[in-house]
PDB file of C-alpha atoms in Angstrom:
ATOM      1  CA  MET L   1     148.667  48.577 117.196  1.00  0.00           C
ATOM      2  CA  ASP L   2     146.002  48.403 114.468  1.00  0.00           C
ATOM      3  CA  PHE L   3     146.668  48.716 110.737  1.00  0.00           C
ATOM      4  CA  LEU L   4     145.750  52.418 110.440  1.00  0.00           C
ATOM      5  CA  SER L   5     147.883  53.346 113.460  1.00  0.00           C
ATOM      6  CA  ALA L   6     150.839  51.587 111.890  1.00  0.00           C
ATOM      7  CA  LEU L   7     150.233  53.176 108.497  1.00  0.00           C
ATOM      8  CA  PHE L   8     149.492  56.664 109.851  1.00  0.00           C
ATOM      9  CA  PRO L   9     151.252  57.023 113.244  1.00  0.00           C
ATOM     10  CA  LYS L  10     149.950  59.800 115.466  1.00  0.00           C
ATOM     11  CA  ARG L  11     152.106  62.905 115.564  1.00  0.00           C
ATOM     12  CA  CYS L  12     151.390  66.336 116.994  1.00  0.00           C
ATOM     13  CA  ILE L  13     150.031  68.524 114.189  1.00  0.00           C
ATOM     14  CA  HIS L  14     152.298  71.377 115.300  1.00  0.00           C
ATOM     15  CA  CYS L  15     155.623  70.106 116.675  1.00  0.00           C
ATOM     16  CA  ARG L  16     155.401  66.589 115.118  1.00  0.00           C
ATOM     17  CA  LYS L  17     156.113  64.879 118.446  1.00  0.00           C
ATOM     18  CA  ALA L  18     154.999  61.244 118.321  1.00  0.00           C
ATOM     19  CA  GLY L  19     152.150  59.916 120.429  1.00  0.00           C
ATOM     20  CA  GLU L  20     149.139  62.207 119.988  1.00  0.00           C
ATOM     21  CA  TYR L  21     147.694  64.520 117.349  1.00  0.00           C
ATOM     22  CA  LEU L  22     148.105  67.367 119.817  1.00  0.00           C
ATOM     23  CA  CYS L  23     150.744  67.130 122.533  1.00  0.00           C
ATOM     24  CA  SER L  24     150.311  68.757 125.955  1.00  0.00           C
ATOM     25  CA  ASP L  25     152.888  71.474 125.200  1.00  0.00           C
ATOM     26  CA  CYS L  26     151.033  72.620 122.080  1.00  0.00           C
ATOM     27  CA  PHE L  27     147.544  72.127 123.491  1.00  0.00           C
ATOM     28  CA  VAL L  28     147.901  75.116 125.834  1.00  0.00           C
ATOM     29  CA  LYS L  29     148.887  77.493 123.011  1.00  0.00           C
ATOM     30  CA  PHE L  30     145.461  77.729 121.383  1.00  0.00           C
ATOM     31  CA  ASP L  31     143.828  81.161 121.471  1.00  0.00           C
ATOM     32  CA  PHE L  32     140.245  81.394 122.760  1.00  0.00           C
ATOM     33  CA  SER L  33     140.155  85.233 122.712  1.00  0.00           C
ATOM     34  CA  VAL L  34     137.824  85.424 119.715  1.00  0.00           C
ATOM     35  CA  THR L  35     136.555  88.814 118.511  1.00  0.00           C
ATOM     36  CA  LEU L  36     132.902  88.076 117.772  1.00  0.00           C
ATOM     37  CA  ILE L  37     131.162  89.659 114.784  1.00  0.00           C
ATOM     38  CA  CYS L  38     127.803  90.765 113.462  1.00  0.00           C
ATOM     39  CA  ALA L  39     127.020  88.258 110.705  1.00  0.00           C
ATOM     40  CA  VAL L  40     125.128  90.869 108.673  1.00  0.00           C
ATOM     41  CA  CYS L  41     127.773  93.606 108.397  1.00  0.00           C
ATOM     42  CA  GLY L  42     130.850  91.595 109.412  1.00  0.00           C
ATOM     43  CA  ARG L  43     132.033  94.149 111.971  1.00  0.00           C
ATOM     44  CA  PRO L  44     132.805  93.371 115.645  1.00  0.00           C
ATOM     45  CA  ALA L  45     129.736  92.834 117.818  1.00  0.00           C
ATOM     46  CA  ILE L  46     129.275  92.766 121.579  1.00  0.00           C
ATOM     47  CA  SER L  47     128.839  89.160 122.765  1.00  0.00           C
ATOM     48  CA  GLY L  48     128.324  88.024 119.163  1.00  0.00           C
ATOM     49  CA  LEU L  49     124.822  89.503 118.871  1.00  0.00           C
ATOM     50  CA  THR L  50     123.697  90.828 115.496  1.00  0.00           C
ATOM     51  CA  HIS L  51     123.641  94.633 115.572  1.00  0.00           C
ATOM     52  CA  PRO L  52     120.062  95.884 116.080  1.00  0.00           C
ATOM     53  CA  VAL L  53     120.496  98.365 113.205  1.00  0.00           C
ATOM     54  CA  CYS L  54     121.634  95.534 110.888  1.00  0.00           C
ATOM     55  CA  LYS L  55     119.070  92.920 111.821  1.00  0.00           C
ATOM     56  CA  GLY L  56     116.138  92.258 109.527  1.00  0.00           C
ATOM     57  CA  ARG L  57     113.200  89.945 110.176  1.00  0.00           C
ATOM     58  CA  TYR L  58     114.970  86.832 108.908  1.00  0.00           C
ATOM     59  CA  ASP L  59     118.565  87.601 109.849  1.00  0.00           C
ATOM     60  CA  ILE L  60     120.566  85.480 112.274  1.00  0.00           C
ATOM     61  CA  ASP L  61     120.365  86.427 115.968  1.00  0.00           C
ATOM     62  CA  GLY L  62     124.072  86.100 116.675  1.00  0.00           C
ATOM     63  CA  VAL L  63     127.261  84.100 116.081  1.00  0.00           C
ATOM     64  CA  PHE L  64     129.681  82.447 118.519  1.00  0.00           C
ATOM     65  CA  ALA L  65     133.081  80.887 117.832  1.00  0.00           C
ATOM     66  CA  SER L  66     135.548  79.072 120.079  1.00  0.00           C
ATOM     67  CA  LEU L  67     139.025  79.566 118.591  1.00  0.00           C
ATOM     68  CA  VAL L  68     140.953  82.256 116.766  1.00  0.00           C
ATOM     69  CA  TYR L  69     141.638  80.842 113.299  1.00  0.00           C
ATOM     70  CA  GLN L  70     145.398  81.247 113.148  1.00  0.00           C
ATOM     71  CA  GLY L  71     148.558  79.261 113.789  1.00  0.00           C
ATOM     72  CA  MET L  72     147.854  75.857 115.289  1.00  0.00           C
ATOM     73  CA  ALA L  73     144.092  76.270 114.983  1.00  0.00           C
ATOM     74  CA  LYS L  74     144.506  76.500 111.201  1.00  0.00           C
ATOM     75  CA  LYS L  75     146.575  73.324 111.185  1.00  0.00           C
ATOM     76  CA  LEU L  76     144.021  71.520 113.341  1.00  0.00           C
ATOM     77  CA  VAL L  77     141.090  72.479 111.104  1.00  0.00           C
ATOM     78  CA  TYR L  78     143.049  71.639 107.954  1.00  0.00           C
ATOM     79  CA  GLN L  79     143.881  68.142 109.183  1.00  0.00           C
ATOM     80  CA  PHE L  80     140.278  67.563 110.235  1.00  0.00           C
ATOM     81  CA  LYS L  81     138.930  68.919 106.957  1.00  0.00           C
ATOM     82  CA  PHE L  82     141.265  67.361 104.420  1.00  0.00           C
ATOM     83  CA  ALA L  83     142.740  64.209 105.941  1.00  0.00           C
ATOM     84  CA  PRO L  84     139.971  61.586 106.270  1.00  0.00           C
ATOM     85  CA  PHE L  85     142.171  59.103 108.118  1.00  0.00           C
ATOM     86  CA  LEU L  86     142.490  61.642 110.936  1.00  0.00           C
ATOM     87  CA  THR L  87     138.786  61.777 111.769  1.00  0.00           C
ATOM     88  CA  ASP L  88     139.594  60.687 115.321  1.00  0.00           C
ATOM     89  CA  LEU L  89     140.805  64.265 115.716  1.00  0.00           C
ATOM     90  CA  ARG L  90     137.104  64.860 116.355  1.00  0.00           C
ATOM     91  CA  THR L  91     137.615  64.201 120.077  1.00  0.00           C
ATOM     92  CA  VAL L  92     140.221  66.946 120.429  1.00  0.00           C
ATOM     93  CA  ILE L  93     138.285  69.334 118.200  1.00  0.00           C
ATOM     94  CA  GLY L  94     135.010  68.604 119.967  1.00  0.00           C
ATOM     95  CA  ASP L  95     136.594  69.444 123.317  1.00  0.00           C
ATOM     96  CA  PHE L  96     137.931  72.765 121.993  1.00  0.00           C
ATOM     97  CA  PHE L  97     134.553  73.638 120.479  1.00  0.00           C
ATOM     98  CA  TYR L  98     132.667  72.845 123.682  1.00  0.00           C
ATOM     99  CA  GLU L  99     135.099  74.564 126.056  1.00  0.00           C
ATOM    100  CA  GLY L 100     135.209  77.735 123.986  1.00  0.00           C
ATOM    101  CA  LEU L 101     131.429  78.022 123.869  1.00  0.00           C
ATOM    102  CA  ILE L 102     130.673  77.390 127.529  1.00  0.00           C
ATOM    103  CA  GLN L 103     133.046  80.220 128.461  1.00  0.00           C
ATOM    104  CA  GLN L 104     130.766  82.693 126.641  1.00  0.00           C
ATOM    105  CA  GLU L 105     128.072  84.103 128.901  1.00  0.00           C
ATOM    106  CA  MET L 106     125.648  85.063 126.133  1.00  0.00           C
ATOM    107  CA  PHE L 107     125.721  81.591 124.595  1.00  0.00           C
ATOM    108  CA  MET L 108     125.021  79.999 127.967  1.00  0.00           C
ATOM    109  CA  LYS L 109     122.037  82.312 128.523  1.00  0.00           C
ATOM    110  CA  ILE L 110     120.210  81.148 125.388  1.00  0.00           C
ATOM    111  CA  PRO L 111     117.355  78.753 126.325  1.00  0.00           C
ATOM    112  CA  LYS L 112     118.102  75.318 124.895  1.00  0.00           C
ATOM    113  CA  GLN L 113     115.065  73.279 125.939  1.00  0.00           C
ATOM    114  CA  ASN L 114     113.506  73.357 122.455  1.00  0.00           C
ATOM    115  CA  ALA L 115     116.696  73.526 120.405  1.00  0.00           C
ATOM    116  CA  ILE L 116     118.347  71.616 117.586  1.00  0.00           C
ATOM    117  CA  PHE L 117     121.805  71.729 115.979  1.00  0.00           C
ATOM    118  CA  VAL L 118     121.871  71.951 112.170  1.00  0.00           C
ATOM    119  CA  PRO L 119     125.154  71.532 110.258  1.00  0.00           C
ATOM    120  CA  ILE L 120     125.976  73.620 107.195  1.00  0.00           C
ATOM    121  CA  PRO L 121     125.814  71.105 104.329  1.00  0.00           C
ATOM    122  CA  LEU L 122     128.522  70.397 101.794  1.00  0.00           C
ATOM    123  CA  SER L 123     127.756  69.819  98.153  1.00  0.00           C
ATOM    124  CA  LEU L 124     127.269  66.144  97.307  1.00  0.00           C
ATOM    125  CA  LYS L 125     130.401  66.297  95.143  1.00  0.00           C
ATOM    126  CA  LYS L 126     132.587  67.602  97.990  1.00  0.00           C
ATOM    127  CA  GLU L 127     131.128  65.248 100.565  1.00  0.00           C
ATOM    128  CA  ARG L 128     131.641  62.218  98.332  1.00  0.00           C
ATOM    129  CA  ARG L 129     135.233  63.242  97.628  1.00  0.00           C
ATOM    130  CA  ARG L 130     136.032  63.916 101.291  1.00  0.00           C
ATOM    131  CA  GLY L 131     133.993  61.074 102.727  1.00  0.00           C
ATOM    132  CA  TYR L 132     132.287  63.120 105.438  1.00  0.00           C
ATOM    133  CA  ASN L 133     130.965  66.582 106.307  1.00  0.00           C
ATOM    134  CA  GLN L 134     133.090  68.139 109.059  1.00  0.00           C
ATOM    135  CA  ALA L 135     130.214  70.415 110.143  1.00  0.00           C
ATOM    136  CA  ASP L 136     127.978  67.379 110.640  1.00  0.00           C
ATOM    137  CA  ILE L 137     130.611  65.725 112.862  1.00  0.00           C
ATOM    138  CA  LEU L 138     130.964  68.917 114.911  1.00  0.00           C
ATOM    139  CA  SER L 139     127.189  69.221 115.189  1.00  0.00           C
ATOM    140  CA  ARG L 140     126.634  65.682 116.422  1.00  0.00           C
ATOM    141  CA  ASP L 141     129.552  65.697 118.862  1.00  0.00           C
ATOM    142  CA  LEU L 142     128.646  69.073 120.360  1.00  0.00           C
ATOM    143  CA  GLY L 143     125.037  67.973 120.575  1.00  0.00           C
ATOM    144  CA  LYS L 144     126.011  64.983 122.691  1.00  0.00           C
ATOM    145  CA  LYS L 145     127.963  67.182 125.096  1.00  0.00           C
ATOM    146  CA  LEU L 146     125.101  69.657 125.508  1.00  0.00           C
ATOM    147  CA  GLY L 147     122.176  67.234 125.289  1.00  0.00           C
ATOM    148  CA  ILE L 148     120.800  68.831 122.102  1.00  0.00           C
ATOM    149  CA  PRO L 149     119.752  66.761 119.055  1.00  0.00           C
ATOM    150  CA  SER L 150     121.420  67.262 115.691  1.00  0.00           C
ATOM    151  CA  GLY L 151     119.601  67.104 112.375  1.00  0.00           C
ATOM    152  CA  SER L 152     120.578  67.666 108.740  1.00  0.00           C
ATOM    153  CA  LEU L 153     117.654  69.946 107.882  1.00  0.00           C
ATOM    154  CA  LEU L 154     119.418  71.870 105.119  1.00  0.00           C
ATOM    155  CA  LYS L 155     120.694  70.814 101.721  1.00  0.00           C
ATOM    156  CA  ARG L 156     122.993  72.632  99.313  1.00  0.00           C
ATOM    157  CA  VAL L 157     121.282  73.163  95.991  1.00  0.00           C
ATOM    158  CA  LYS L 158     124.002  74.883  93.976  1.00  0.00           C
ATOM    159  CA  GLU L 159     127.759  75.225  93.795  1.00  0.00           C
ATOM    160  CA  VAL L 160     129.287  78.651  94.349  1.00  0.00           C
ATOM    161  CA  PRO L 161     132.780  80.080  93.840  1.00  0.00           C
ATOM    162  CA  THR L 162     135.011  80.350  96.883  1.00  0.00           C
ATOM    163  CA  GLN L 163     134.285  83.177  99.339  1.00  0.00           C
ATOM    164  CA  VAL L 164     138.014  83.835  99.839  1.00  0.00           C
ATOM    165  CA  GLY L 165     139.015  87.382  98.902  1.00  0.00           C
ATOM    166  CA  LYS L 166     135.474  88.683  98.460  1.00  0.00           C
ATOM    167  CA  THR L 167     133.973  91.724 100.167  1.00  0.00           C
ATOM    168  CA  GLN L 168     131.069  91.393 102.615  1.00  0.00           C
ATOM    169  CA  GLN L 169     128.597  92.443  99.922  1.00  0.00           C
ATOM    170  CA  GLU L 170     130.115  90.021  97.398  1.00  0.00           C
ATOM    171  CA  ARG L 171     129.960  87.189  99.949  1.00  0.00           C
ATOM    172  CA  ARG L 172     126.257  87.801 100.556  1.00  0.00           C
ATOM    173  CA  GLY L 173     125.534  87.793  96.839  1.00  0.00           C
ATOM    174  CA  ASN L 174     127.717  84.749  96.237  1.00  0.00           C
ATOM    175  CA  ILE L 175     125.976  82.603  98.850  1.00  0.00           C
ATOM    176  CA  LYS L 176     122.395  83.723  98.112  1.00  0.00           C
ATOM    177  CA  GLY L 177     120.066  80.853  97.238  1.00  0.00           C
ATOM    178  CA  VAL L 178     122.626  78.133  97.923  1.00  0.00           C
ATOM    179  CA  PHE L 179     120.556  76.348 100.630  1.00  0.00           C
ATOM    180  CA  ALA L 180     117.110  74.761 100.762  1.00  0.00           C
ATOM    181  CA  ILE L 181     115.127  72.849 103.353  1.00  0.00           C
ATOM    182  CA  ARG L 182     115.304  69.061 103.156  1.00  0.00           C
ATOM    183  CA  PRO L 183     111.953  67.400 102.404  1.00  0.00           C
ATOM    184  CA  GLY L 184     110.061  66.431 105.542  1.00  0.00           C
ATOM    185  CA  SER L 185     111.921  68.894 107.785  1.00  0.00           C
ATOM    186  CA  LEU L 186     109.349  71.669 108.146  1.00  0.00           C
ATOM    187  CA  ASN L 187     107.708  70.335 111.305  1.00  0.00           C
ATOM    188  CA  THR L 188     111.140  70.005 112.932  1.00  0.00           C
ATOM    189  CA  ILE L 189     111.939  73.656 112.250  1.00  0.00           C
ATOM    190  CA  LYS L 190     108.794  75.443 113.430  1.00  0.00           C
ATOM    191  CA  ASN L 191     109.133  77.307 116.753  1.00  0.00           C
ATOM    192  CA  LYS L 192     112.576  75.832 117.387  1.00  0.00           C
ATOM    193  CA  THR L 193     115.743  77.526 118.577  1.00  0.00           C
ATOM    194  CA  ILE L 194     118.222  76.455 115.916  1.00  0.00           C
ATOM    195  CA  PHE L 195     122.009  76.533 116.166  1.00  0.00           C
ATOM    196  CA  VAL L 196     123.620  76.385 112.720  1.00  0.00           C
ATOM    197  CA  ILE L 197     127.048  74.708 112.898  1.00  0.00           C
ATOM    198  CA  ASP L 198     130.109  75.311 110.723  1.00  0.00           C
ATOM    199  CA  ASP L 199     133.844  74.785 111.136  1.00  0.00           C
ATOM    200  CA  ILE L 200     134.979  78.318 110.255  1.00  0.00           C
ATOM    201  CA  VAL L 201     133.202  81.673 110.203  1.00  0.00           C
ATOM    202  CA  THR L 202     134.752  84.668 108.442  1.00  0.00           C
ATOM    203  CA  SER L 203     132.179  87.332 107.529  1.00  0.00           C
ATOM    204  CA  GLY L 204     129.185  85.300 108.718  1.00  0.00           C
ATOM    205  CA  ALA L 205     127.483  85.420 105.304  1.00  0.00           C
ATOM    206  CA  THR L 206     127.054  81.632 105.037  1.00  0.00           C
ATOM    207  CA  LEU L 207     125.547  81.299 108.506  1.00  0.00           C
ATOM    208  CA  ASN L 208     123.228  84.238 107.895  1.00  0.00           C
ATOM    209  CA  GLU L 209     122.006  82.786 104.599  1.00  0.00           C
ATOM    210  CA  ALA L 210     121.165  79.534 106.386  1.00  0.00           C
ATOM    211  CA  ALA L 211     119.350  81.499 109.094  1.00  0.00           C
ATOM    212  CA  LYS L 212     117.186  83.268 106.514  1.00  0.00           C
ATOM    213  CA  ILE L 213     116.018  79.943 105.064  1.00  0.00           C
ATOM    214  CA  LEU L 214     115.234  78.509 108.503  1.00  0.00           C
ATOM    215  CA  LYS L 215     113.459  81.611 109.827  1.00  0.00           C
ATOM    216  CA  ARG L 216     111.274  81.827 106.734  1.00  0.00           C
ATOM    217  CA  GLN L 217     110.089  78.317 107.604  1.00  0.00           C
ATOM    218  CA  GLY L 218     109.134  79.233 111.169  1.00  0.00           C
ATOM    219  CA  ALA L 219     112.272  78.920 113.318  1.00  0.00           C
ATOM    220  CA  ARG L 220     111.883  81.071 116.435  1.00  0.00           C
ATOM    221  CA  GLU L 221     115.593  81.941 116.776  1.00  0.00           C
ATOM    222  CA  VAL L 222     118.676  81.023 114.752  1.00  0.00           C
ATOM    223  CA  TRP L 223     122.221  81.295 116.119  1.00  0.00           C
ATOM    224  CA  GLY L 224     125.511  80.458 114.422  1.00  0.00           C
ATOM    225  CA  LEU L 225     128.208  78.345 116.063  1.00  0.00           C
ATOM    226  CA  ALA L 226     131.671  77.886 114.559  1.00  0.00           C
ATOM    227  CA  LEU L 227     134.772  76.130 115.774  1.00  0.00           C
ATOM    228  CA  ALA L 228     136.964  79.039 114.697  1.00  0.00           C
ATOM    229  CA  HIS L 229     136.709  82.628 113.517  1.00  0.00           C
ATOM    230  CA  GLY L 230     139.157  84.281 111.154  1.00  0.00           C
ATOM    231  CA  SER L 231     140.023  85.009 107.542  1.00  0.00           C
TER     232      SER L 231
END
Protein backbone atom coordinates (compact mmCIF):
# COMPACT_ATOMS: atom_id res chain seq x y z
CA MET A 1 0.00 0.00 0.00
CA ASP A 2 1.46 3.38 -1.02
CA PHE A 3 1.47 6.50 1.16
CA LEU A 4 -1.62 8.13 -0.41
CA SER A 5 -3.63 4.91 -0.17
CA ALA A 6 -2.79 4.67 3.51
CA LEU A 7 -3.58 8.33 4.12
CA PHE A 8 -6.76 8.38 2.02
CA PRO A 9 -8.17 4.82 1.91
CA LYS A 10 -10.62 4.12 -0.89
CA ARG A 11 -14.26 4.06 0.15
CA CYS A 12 -17.40 4.02 -1.95
CA ILE A 13 -18.57 7.62 -2.40
CA HIS A 14 -22.16 6.55 -1.65
CA CYS A 15 -22.31 3.72 0.89
CA ARG A 16 -18.74 4.21 2.27
CA LYS A 17 -17.87 0.53 1.81
CA ALA A 18 -14.09 0.07 1.80
CA GLY A 19 -12.18 -1.07 -1.26
CA GLU A 20 -13.22 1.11 -4.21
CA TYR A 21 -14.50 4.62 -4.84
CA LEU A 22 -17.64 3.07 -6.30
CA CYS A 23 -18.70 -0.40 -5.20
CA SER A 24 -20.55 -2.80 -7.51
CA ASP A 25 -23.85 -2.38 -5.63
CA CYS A 26 -23.84 1.40 -6.10
CA PHE A 27 -22.39 1.36 -9.61
CA VAL A 28 -25.62 -0.02 -11.09
CA LYS A 29 -27.77 2.74 -9.56
CA PHE A 30 -26.59 5.56 -11.83
CA ASP A 31 -29.23 7.05 -14.12
CA PHE A 32 -28.41 7.35 -17.83
CA SER A 33 -31.94 8.48 -18.83
CA VAL A 34 -30.89 12.07 -19.53
CA THR A 35 -33.44 14.55 -20.91
CA LEU A 36 -31.40 16.40 -23.53
CA ILE A 37 -31.86 20.14 -24.07
CA CYS A 38 -31.55 22.89 -26.63
CA ALA A 39 -28.56 24.94 -25.45
CA VAL A 40 -30.06 28.17 -26.80
CA CYS A 41 -33.46 28.15 -25.08
CA GLY A 42 -32.79 25.53 -22.40
CA ARG A 43 -35.93 23.52 -23.17
CA PRO A 44 -35.99 19.77 -23.97
CA ALA A 45 -34.75 18.88 -27.45
CA ILE A 46 -35.06 15.72 -29.52
CA SER A 47 -31.73 13.85 -29.54
CA GLY A 48 -29.99 16.91 -28.08
CA LEU A 49 -30.13 18.92 -31.32
CA THR A 50 -30.50 22.69 -31.09
CA HIS A 51 -34.02 23.69 -32.11
CA PRO A 52 -34.04 24.96 -35.72
CA VAL A 53 -36.08 28.01 -34.67
CA CYS A 54 -33.51 28.84 -31.95
CA LYS A 55 -30.34 28.28 -33.92
CA GLY A 56 -28.40 31.25 -35.24
CA ARG A 57 -25.34 31.16 -37.49
CA TYR A 58 -22.87 30.75 -34.63
CA ASP A 59 -24.95 28.75 -32.16
CA ILE A 60 -24.00 25.26 -31.01
CA ASP A 61 -25.34 22.34 -33.08
CA GLY A 62 -26.40 20.21 -30.13
CA VAL A 63 -25.54 18.96 -26.63
CA PHE A 64 -25.18 15.43 -25.25
CA ALA A 65 -24.79 14.30 -21.63
CA SER A 66 -24.27 10.88 -20.08
CA LEU A 67 -25.70 10.99 -16.55
CA VAL A 68 -28.60 12.60 -14.74
CA TYR A 69 -27.03 15.01 -12.24
CA GLN A 70 -28.67 13.81 -9.04
CA GLY A 71 -27.99 11.49 -6.13
CA MET A 72 -24.80 9.50 -6.57
CA ALA A 73 -23.86 11.32 -9.76
CA LYS A 74 -23.68 14.56 -7.76
CA LYS A 75 -21.43 12.91 -5.20
CA LEU A 76 -19.19 11.49 -7.91
CA VAL A 77 -18.76 14.85 -9.66
CA TYR A 78 -18.20 16.65 -6.35
CA GLN A 79 -15.41 14.28 -5.33
CA PHE A 80 -13.79 14.58 -8.75
CA LYS A 81 -14.13 18.36 -8.77
CA PHE A 82 -13.12 19.27 -5.24
CA ALA A 83 -10.91 16.50 -3.88
CA PRO A 84 -7.57 16.54 -5.76
CA PHE A 85 -6.28 13.39 -4.09
CA LEU A 86 -9.14 11.48 -5.71
CA THR A 87 -8.12 12.20 -9.29
CA ASP A 88 -7.89 8.46 -9.93
CA LEU A 89 -11.68 8.63 -9.95
CA ARG A 90 -11.06 9.65 -13.56
CA THR A 91 -11.15 5.99 -14.64
CA VAL A 92 -14.64 5.44 -13.24
CA ILE A 93 -15.89 8.80 -14.48
CA GLY A 94 -14.34 8.30 -17.91
CA ASP A 95 -16.14 4.97 -18.26
CA PHE A 96 -19.49 6.54 -17.34
CA PHE A 97 -18.93 9.41 -19.77
CA TYR A 98 -18.01 7.09 -22.64
CA GLU A 99 -20.77 4.54 -22.04
CA GLY A 100 -23.46 7.19 -21.80
CA LEU A 101 -22.42 8.82 -25.06
CA ILE A 102 -22.09 5.71 -27.20
CA GLN A 103 -25.67 4.76 -26.28
CA GLN A 104 -26.93 7.92 -28.03
CA GLU A 105 -27.64 7.35 -31.71
CA MET A 106 -27.31 10.98 -32.78
CA PHE A 107 -23.89 11.35 -31.17
CA MET A 108 -22.65 8.21 -32.89
CA LYS A 109 -23.86 9.50 -36.28
CA ILE A 110 -21.71 12.64 -36.15
CA PRO A 111 -18.64 12.25 -38.43
CA LYS A 112 -15.50 12.28 -36.29
CA GLN A 113 -12.72 11.96 -38.87
CA ASN A 114 -11.77 15.65 -38.66
CA ALA A 115 -12.72 16.29 -35.04
CA ILE A 116 -11.11 17.61 -31.88
CA PHE A 117 -12.17 17.74 -28.22
CA VAL A 118 -11.86 21.13 -26.50
CA PRO A 119 -12.32 21.44 -22.72
CA ILE A 120 -14.11 24.40 -21.15
CA PRO A 121 -11.31 26.30 -19.38
CA LEU A 122 -11.22 27.30 -15.74
CA SER A 123 -9.90 30.65 -14.62
CA LEU A 124 -6.20 30.57 -13.75
CA LYS A 125 -7.11 31.32 -10.12
CA LYS A 126 -9.47 28.33 -9.85
CA GLU A 127 -7.15 25.97 -11.68
CA ARG A 128 -4.19 26.91 -9.49
CA ARG A 129 -6.27 26.44 -6.34
CA ARG A 130 -7.69 23.09 -7.47
CA GLY A 131 -4.55 21.82 -9.17
CA TYR A 132 -6.26 20.64 -12.35
CA ASN A 133 -9.15 21.34 -14.73
CA GLN A 134 -11.71 18.53 -14.53
CA ALA A 135 -12.99 19.30 -18.05
CA ASP A 136 -9.48 18.88 -19.44
CA ILE A 137 -9.16 15.46 -17.78
CA LEU A 138 -12.53 14.39 -19.18
CA SER A 139 -11.57 15.68 -22.62
CA ARG A 140 -8.26 13.83 -22.78
CA ASP A 141 -9.62 10.57 -21.38
CA LEU A 142 -12.66 10.52 -23.66
CA GLY A 143 -10.44 11.41 -26.59
CA LYS A 144 -8.29 8.35 -25.96
CA LYS A 145 -11.34 6.09 -25.91
CA LEU A 146 -12.72 7.50 -29.17
CA GLY A 147 -9.44 8.15 -30.98
CA ILE A 148 -10.00 11.93 -31.12
CA PRO A 149 -7.29 14.44 -30.14
CA SER A 150 -7.85 16.91 -27.32
CA GLY A 151 -6.61 20.49 -27.35
CA SER A 152 -6.95 23.47 -25.01
CA LEU A 153 -7.95 25.98 -27.70
CA LEU A 154 -9.95 28.27 -25.42
CA LYS A 155 -8.92 30.48 -22.53
CA ARG A 156 -11.06 32.22 -19.92
CA VAL A 157 -10.49 35.96 -20.03
CA LYS A 158 -12.74 37.16 -17.21
CA GLU A 159 -14.31 35.98 -13.99
CA VAL A 160 -18.09 35.85 -13.77
CA PRO A 161 -20.54 35.35 -10.90
CA THR A 162 -21.99 31.89 -10.42
CA GLN A 163 -24.71 30.78 -12.84
CA VAL A 164 -26.67 29.09 -10.03
CA GLY A 165 -30.17 30.51 -9.62
CA LYS A 166 -30.11 32.61 -12.79
CA THR A 167 -32.67 32.52 -15.59
CA GLN A 168 -31.71 31.38 -19.11
CA GLN A 169 -31.46 34.99 -20.27
CA GLU A 170 -29.37 35.97 -17.24
CA ARG A 171 -27.05 33.00 -17.82
CA ARG A 172 -26.44 34.05 -21.42
CA GLY A 173 -25.66 37.60 -20.37
CA ASN A 174 -23.49 36.46 -17.47
CA ILE A 175 -21.27 34.23 -19.61
CA LYS A 176 -20.99 36.56 -22.63
CA GLY A 177 -17.40 37.44 -23.53
CA VAL A 178 -15.85 35.10 -20.97
CA PHE A 179 -13.86 33.02 -23.52
CA ALA A 180 -11.23 33.79 -26.15
CA ILE A 181 -9.14 31.74 -28.54
CA ARG A 182 -5.66 30.80 -27.37
CA PRO A 183 -2.86 32.29 -29.50
CA GLY A 184 -1.76 29.98 -32.29
CA SER A 185 -5.00 27.97 -32.32
CA LEU A 186 -6.75 29.40 -35.37
CA ASN A 187 -5.40 26.88 -37.87
CA THR A 188 -6.50 24.04 -35.58
CA ILE A 189 -10.07 25.34 -35.48
CA LYS A 190 -10.82 25.99 -39.15
CA ASN A 191 -13.14 23.45 -40.82
CA LYS A 192 -13.03 21.16 -37.79
CA THR A 193 -15.86 19.36 -36.02
CA ILE A 194 -15.33 20.47 -32.43
CA PHE A 195 -16.73 18.82 -29.31
CA VAL A 196 -16.66 21.20 -26.34
CA ILE A 197 -16.29 19.26 -23.07
CA ASP A 198 -17.59 20.17 -19.61
CA ASP A 199 -18.43 18.23 -16.46
CA ILE A 200 -21.98 19.55 -15.96
CA VAL A 201 -24.48 21.20 -18.29
CA THR A 202 -27.55 22.98 -16.91
CA SER A 203 -29.01 25.51 -19.36
CA GLY A 204 -26.27 25.04 -21.97
CA ALA A 205 -25.32 28.74 -21.92
CA THR A 206 -21.62 28.10 -21.23
CA LEU A 207 -21.28 25.53 -24.01
CA ASN A 208 -23.14 27.76 -26.45
CA GLU A 209 -20.90 30.74 -25.65
CA ALA A 210 -17.85 28.59 -26.38
CA ALA A 211 -19.44 27.44 -29.64
CA LYS A 212 -19.98 31.03 -30.77
CA ILE A 213 -16.28 31.84 -30.30
CA LEU A 214 -15.17 28.71 -32.17
CA LYS A 215 -17.63 29.08 -35.05
CA ARG A 216 -16.65 32.70 -35.59
CA GLN A 217 -13.11 31.42 -36.13
CA GLY A 218 -14.14 28.90 -38.78
CA ALA A 219 -15.22 25.71 -36.98
CA ARG A 220 -17.53 23.71 -39.24
CA GLU A 221 -19.65 22.22 -36.43
CA VAL A 222 -19.57 22.57 -32.65
CA TRP A 223 -21.22 20.09 -30.28
CA GLY A 224 -21.33 20.09 -26.49
CA LEU A 225 -20.52 17.03 -24.39
CA ALA A 226 -21.06 16.90 -20.63
CA LEU A 227 -20.66 14.16 -18.08
CA ALA A 228 -23.96 15.07 -16.44
CA HIS A 229 -27.04 17.20 -17.01
CA GLY A 230 -29.07 18.79 -14.25
CA SER A 231 -29.54 21.85 -12.06
